[in-house]
Each structure stands twice: as C-alpha cells, then as structure tokens.
Coordinates of C-alpha atoms in Angstrom, one line a residue:
M1 CA 0.1 0.4 0.1
A2 CA 1.9 3.0 -1.0
N3 CA 2.4 5.5 1.0
D4 CA 5.4 8.1 1.4
A5 CA 5.0 8.9 5.0
P6 CA 7.5 8.2 7.6
V7 CA 6.2 4.9 9.4
A8 CA 5.2 5.2 12.8
L9 CA 4.8 1.3 13.5
R10 CA 6.1 -2.1 11.9
L11 CA 6.3 -5.5 11.9
H12 CA 8.1 -7.9 10.3
Q13 CA 7.9 -11.7 9.7
V14 CA 6.9 -11.7 13.4
S15 CA 5.0 -15.2 14.7
V16 CA 3.9 -15.6 18.5
T17 CA 3.5 -19.7 19.9
R18 CA 1.9 -19.9 23.3
G19 CA 2.7 -23.6 24.2
Q20 CA 1.4 -26.1 21.6
Q21 CA -0.6 -23.1 19.8
T22 CA 0.3 -20.8 17.2
I23 CA -1.5 -17.1 17.4
L24 CA 0.3 -15.4 15.0
K25 CA 2.1 -16.3 11.9
E26 CA 4.6 -14.6 10.4
V27 CA 2.9 -11.2 10.0
S28 CA 4.6 -8.2 8.7
L29 CA 3.1 -4.8 8.1
R30 CA 4.2 -1.3 8.1
I31 CA 1.7 1.7 9.0
P32 CA 2.7 5.1 7.6
E33 CA 2.2 7.6 10.3
G34 CA -1.2 9.8 10.3
Q35 CA -2.9 6.4 9.4
A36 CA -6.1 5.8 11.0
V37 CA -6.0 2.1 11.1
A38 CA -8.5 -0.7 12.2
I39 CA -7.5 -3.9 13.1
I40 CA -10.9 -6.4 12.3
G41 CA -11.6 -10.1 12.7
P42 CA -13.4 -12.9 14.5
S43 CA -12.3 -14.1 17.7
G44 CA -9.6 -16.2 18.5
A45 CA -8.0 -14.2 14.9
G46 CA -4.5 -12.7 16.8
K47 CA -6.1 -9.3 17.3
S48 CA -5.2 -8.5 21.1
T49 CA -1.8 -10.3 20.2
L50 CA -1.0 -8.1 17.1
L51 CA -1.7 -5.1 18.8
E52 CA 0.6 -6.4 21.9
Q53 CA 3.2 -6.8 19.5
L54 CA 3.3 -3.3 17.7
R55 CA 3.0 -2.1 21.2
L56 CA 6.2 -4.3 22.4
H57 CA 8.0 -3.2 19.5
H58 CA 7.2 0.6 19.8
A59 CA 6.9 1.4 23.5
E60 CA 8.0 4.8 23.6
Q61 CA 5.8 6.2 21.2
V62 CA 2.6 4.0 22.3
S63 CA -0.4 5.2 24.0
W64 CA -1.8 2.1 25.3
C65 CA -5.4 1.0 26.2
P66 CA -6.2 -2.9 26.7
Q67 CA -8.9 -4.8 26.6
A68 CA -9.5 -4.8 30.0
P69 CA -9.8 -1.6 31.9
G70 CA -7.0 -2.4 34.2
L71 CA -8.0 0.5 37.0
V72 CA -7.4 0.3 40.3
P73 CA -11.0 0.2 42.1
M74 CA -10.0 1.9 45.3
L75 CA -8.1 4.9 43.9
N76 CA -10.2 7.7 42.2
L77 CA -11.0 8.6 39.1
Y78 CA -8.2 11.6 39.4
N79 CA -5.3 9.1 40.4
N80 CA -6.4 6.3 37.9
V81 CA -5.9 8.6 35.2
Y82 CA -2.8 10.4 36.7
M83 CA -1.6 7.0 36.3
G84 CA -0.7 7.5 32.5
R85 CA 2.0 10.0 33.8
L86 CA 3.6 7.7 36.1
H87 CA 6.8 7.0 34.1
Q88 CA 6.9 11.3 33.7
R89 CA 7.1 11.9 37.4
T90 CA 10.0 11.0 39.9
T91 CA 8.5 8.8 43.0
L92 CA 8.6 11.1 45.3
A93 CA 6.4 13.3 42.9
N94 CA 3.8 10.4 42.7
I95 CA 3.6 9.8 45.6
A96 CA 3.0 13.6 46.9
N97 CA -0.1 13.1 43.8
L98 CA -1.4 10.5 46.0
I99 CA -1.7 12.9 49.1
C100 CA -1.7 16.5 47.8
P101 CA -2.4 16.6 43.5
K102 CA -1.1 19.6 42.0
R103 CA -4.0 21.8 40.8
Q104 CA -2.9 21.8 37.4
D105 CA -2.9 17.7 37.5
V106 CA -6.2 18.4 38.5
E107 CA -7.5 20.9 36.2
E108 CA -5.8 18.5 32.8
I109 CA -7.6 15.4 34.3
A110 CA -11.0 17.2 35.1
V111 CA -11.2 18.6 31.6
L112 CA -10.4 14.9 30.0
A113 CA -12.9 13.6 32.2
T114 CA -15.2 16.0 31.0
S115 CA -14.6 15.3 27.0
L116 CA -15.6 11.5 27.8
G117 CA -18.5 12.5 29.7
L118 CA -17.0 10.6 33.1
L119 CA -18.2 14.2 35.5
N120 CA -21.5 14.4 34.0
G121 CA -21.3 18.0 35.8
D122 CA -20.4 17.0 39.1
P123 CA -16.7 17.4 39.5
K124 CA -16.7 15.7 43.0
R125 CA -17.2 12.6 40.7
L126 CA -13.4 13.1 39.6
Y127 CA -12.8 11.8 43.6
Q128 CA -14.8 8.8 43.4
S129 CA -13.2 5.4 43.1
A130 CA -13.2 3.2 40.3
E131 CA -15.3 0.4 41.0
R132 CA -18.4 3.4 41.7
F133 CA -18.4 3.6 38.1
S134 CA -20.4 1.2 35.6
G135 CA -18.6 -0.8 33.2
G136 CA -18.5 1.1 30.5
E137 CA -17.3 4.4 32.5
Q138 CA -14.2 2.2 33.3
Q139 CA -13.7 1.8 30.2
R140 CA -13.4 5.6 29.6
I141 CA -11.3 6.0 32.7
S142 CA -9.3 3.5 30.7
L143 CA -9.4 6.2 28.1
A144 CA -8.5 9.2 29.1
R145 CA -5.5 7.0 31.4
A146 CA -4.2 6.1 27.7
L147 CA -5.1 10.2 26.0
Y148 CA -3.4 11.7 29.3
Q149 CA 0.1 9.8 28.0
Q150 CA -0.2 12.4 25.1
R151 CA 2.0 9.9 23.2
S152 CA 2.3 10.2 19.1
I153 CA 0.6 6.8 18.5
F154 CA -2.9 5.2 20.3
I155 CA -3.1 1.8 20.4
G156 CA -6.3 0.2 21.8
D157 CA -7.4 -2.9 22.3
E158 CA -11.7 -2.5 21.5
P159 CA -11.2 0.4 23.4
V160 CA -15.3 1.3 22.6
S161 CA -16.5 -2.0 23.1
A162 CA -18.7 -1.1 26.2
I163 CA -19.8 2.0 24.6
D164 CA -22.7 2.6 22.6
E165 CA -22.2 3.7 18.7
L166 CA -23.3 7.3 18.7
H167 CA -20.8 7.7 22.1
A168 CA -18.0 5.6 20.3
I169 CA -17.9 7.5 17.3
T170 CA -17.4 10.8 19.0
V171 CA -14.5 8.8 21.2
L172 CA -12.7 7.5 18.2
Q173 CA -12.8 10.9 16.7
Q174 CA -11.3 11.9 19.8
I175 CA -8.6 9.6 19.9
K176 CA -7.8 10.4 16.3
A177 CA -7.8 14.2 17.2
A178 CA -4.9 13.5 20.0
H179 CA -2.9 11.4 18.2
R180 CA -1.1 11.5 14.7
T181 CA -1.6 7.8 14.3
M182 CA -4.2 5.8 15.8
V183 CA -4.5 1.6 15.6
V184 CA -7.7 -0.3 17.3
A185 CA -8.9 -3.5 17.5
L186 CA -12.9 -3.3 17.0
H187 CA -15.6 -5.8 16.5
D188 CA -18.1 -3.4 14.8
V189 CA -17.5 -2.9 10.9
E190 CA -19.3 0.0 10.9
L191 CA -17.1 1.7 13.0
A192 CA -14.2 0.6 11.5
L193 CA -15.2 1.8 8.1
G194 CA -16.8 5.2 9.0
C195 CA -13.5 5.8 11.2
C196 CA -10.7 4.2 9.9
E197 CA -9.0 4.9 6.6
R198 CA -7.5 1.2 6.6
I199 CA -8.6 -2.2 7.4
I200 CA -6.5 -5.1 8.4
A201 CA -8.3 -8.2 9.3
L202 CA -7.0 -11.7 11.1
N203 CA -8.1 -14.9 10.7
N204 CA -6.5 -17.5 12.5
G205 CA -3.1 -15.7 13.2
R206 CA -2.7 -14.3 9.4
I207 CA -3.7 -11.1 8.2
V208 CA -6.5 -12.2 5.2
L209 CA -7.2 -8.6 4.1
D210 CA -5.7 -5.2 4.0
Q211 CA -7.2 -2.5 2.0
L212 CA -8.5 1.2 2.2
S213 CA -11.4 2.1 3.6
S214 CA -13.0 3.3 0.9
E215 CA -11.7 0.1 -1.6
I216 CA -14.4 -2.5 0.6
S217 CA -17.8 -2.8 1.1
R218 CA -19.5 -3.6 4.6
N219 CA -20.7 -7.5 3.3
Q220 CA -17.0 -7.6 2.4
L221 CA -16.0 -7.4 5.7
L222 CA -18.8 -9.1 7.2
A223 CA -17.6 -12.2 5.4
L224 CA -14.9 -12.7 7.6
Y225 CA -17.2 -13.4 10.2
P226 CA -19.2 -16.3 9.1
H227 CA -20.1 -17.5 12.4
E228 CA -21.3 -14.7 14.1
Q229 CA -24.4 -12.8 14.5
Y230 CA -24.6 -8.7 13.1

C-alpha cells in the first residue's frame, strides 16, 4: 500500500506461539504516520496479540489502552487517570500526588474526564473510586488514562466496546484528533469503515485483508465473520 509518510509502526515476519498454539504466523506490516487503522477479525483471530506486538516494538511512542480497563478499584478517577504519566514523574512526585494533587494536574484531568462524559456536571466524581463507575464508564477512565499519556501513537484493544455506537464515534474521533497515528481493534465493522481509513483483517493468526476502507464494502467485511450474528 503506497504511502510516502514516515513509518510509525512496523512488524516484520513476527510469529507468536503459546504452548502448542501459534497465535501469529509470520505477520509483516507497516503503518505510516498519520493513518487511522482498524484491526478486525473473528474472536481468536490474533488481534490482541498483534496489538501487543506493535506496542512492545514501539513502547516509548505508544499510548496503550488494553481491552480490560486495568483500573485500581479503590483509587479515584483522578488517580487512575494520573497513572498514565507515572513514568514521567519521580517516585517522590507520584507519592505526593496521592496526598495532595497539583492544581494543574487536577484541572487537566478534569477537562479530559469531562470530554469523555465522566463527570456529568459533577466535579466531585473526579474523586469517586473507580469501582463505583459502570463498566462503560470504567472503559472511558481507561481511555482517559491512555489519552493523558500524550504520546504520538494510540493503540487500543476494543477501546469502545462498552460504549454505545453514537458515543463510540465521538470517542474515536477524539482519539484521532489527539494522536498522529491510531490503531484500534474493533468488532463493529460500521465503526471500522466510518472512523478508520485502513482496514487490516486477521484470521487464524494471518493477515487476510489489508485495504483502504474506501475500497471495501460492509458485506466484504461481514464475510469475515461467518459464525457470528450482526
């Protein structure tokens, strides 16, 4: 796929085996800077493993949003989001943040939480423990944590799966606006076609399709899910 932009992410002949099972089979791909890419495919196709490999090979550049929110239940929304920048601060500064957060950090995270619909006009929700939020809200907190990292590349494993379609579109647009490059695993082919310019499909650990979204139809993508209902 021709593109003269610098390469943001690259894998070459990557295979991953766990026990007796091969998860990825000699996968090679290059993702130019500036692209929004959807990774699709049936359950067990290798999507999560592919994203993990992209992240591991480019860790310093990537804001990572895993499928499981990975929040600390007893910590509040603010501190869970703040964890996105733990690596940028000293241990002493991070401990101090637990006791007395800096106003600048609080304001920045409040703006981010508001943009993702987490505060609902109530600033006190910033200090509500993560376990008191719904599943969809916890996924948004995980997203906020990834956005707070402020890196050039966003990689997300089903980052909007617990969010309704209307808000999912808005969230994906927000992610695209905040990063030069976006790679997300999506189950919803409509979202993939509408929000990403390139579609990469996996099946049995191999890339079986790699096309611009403008060159492929919904029915072609649905054919990749023969045993799943839409």
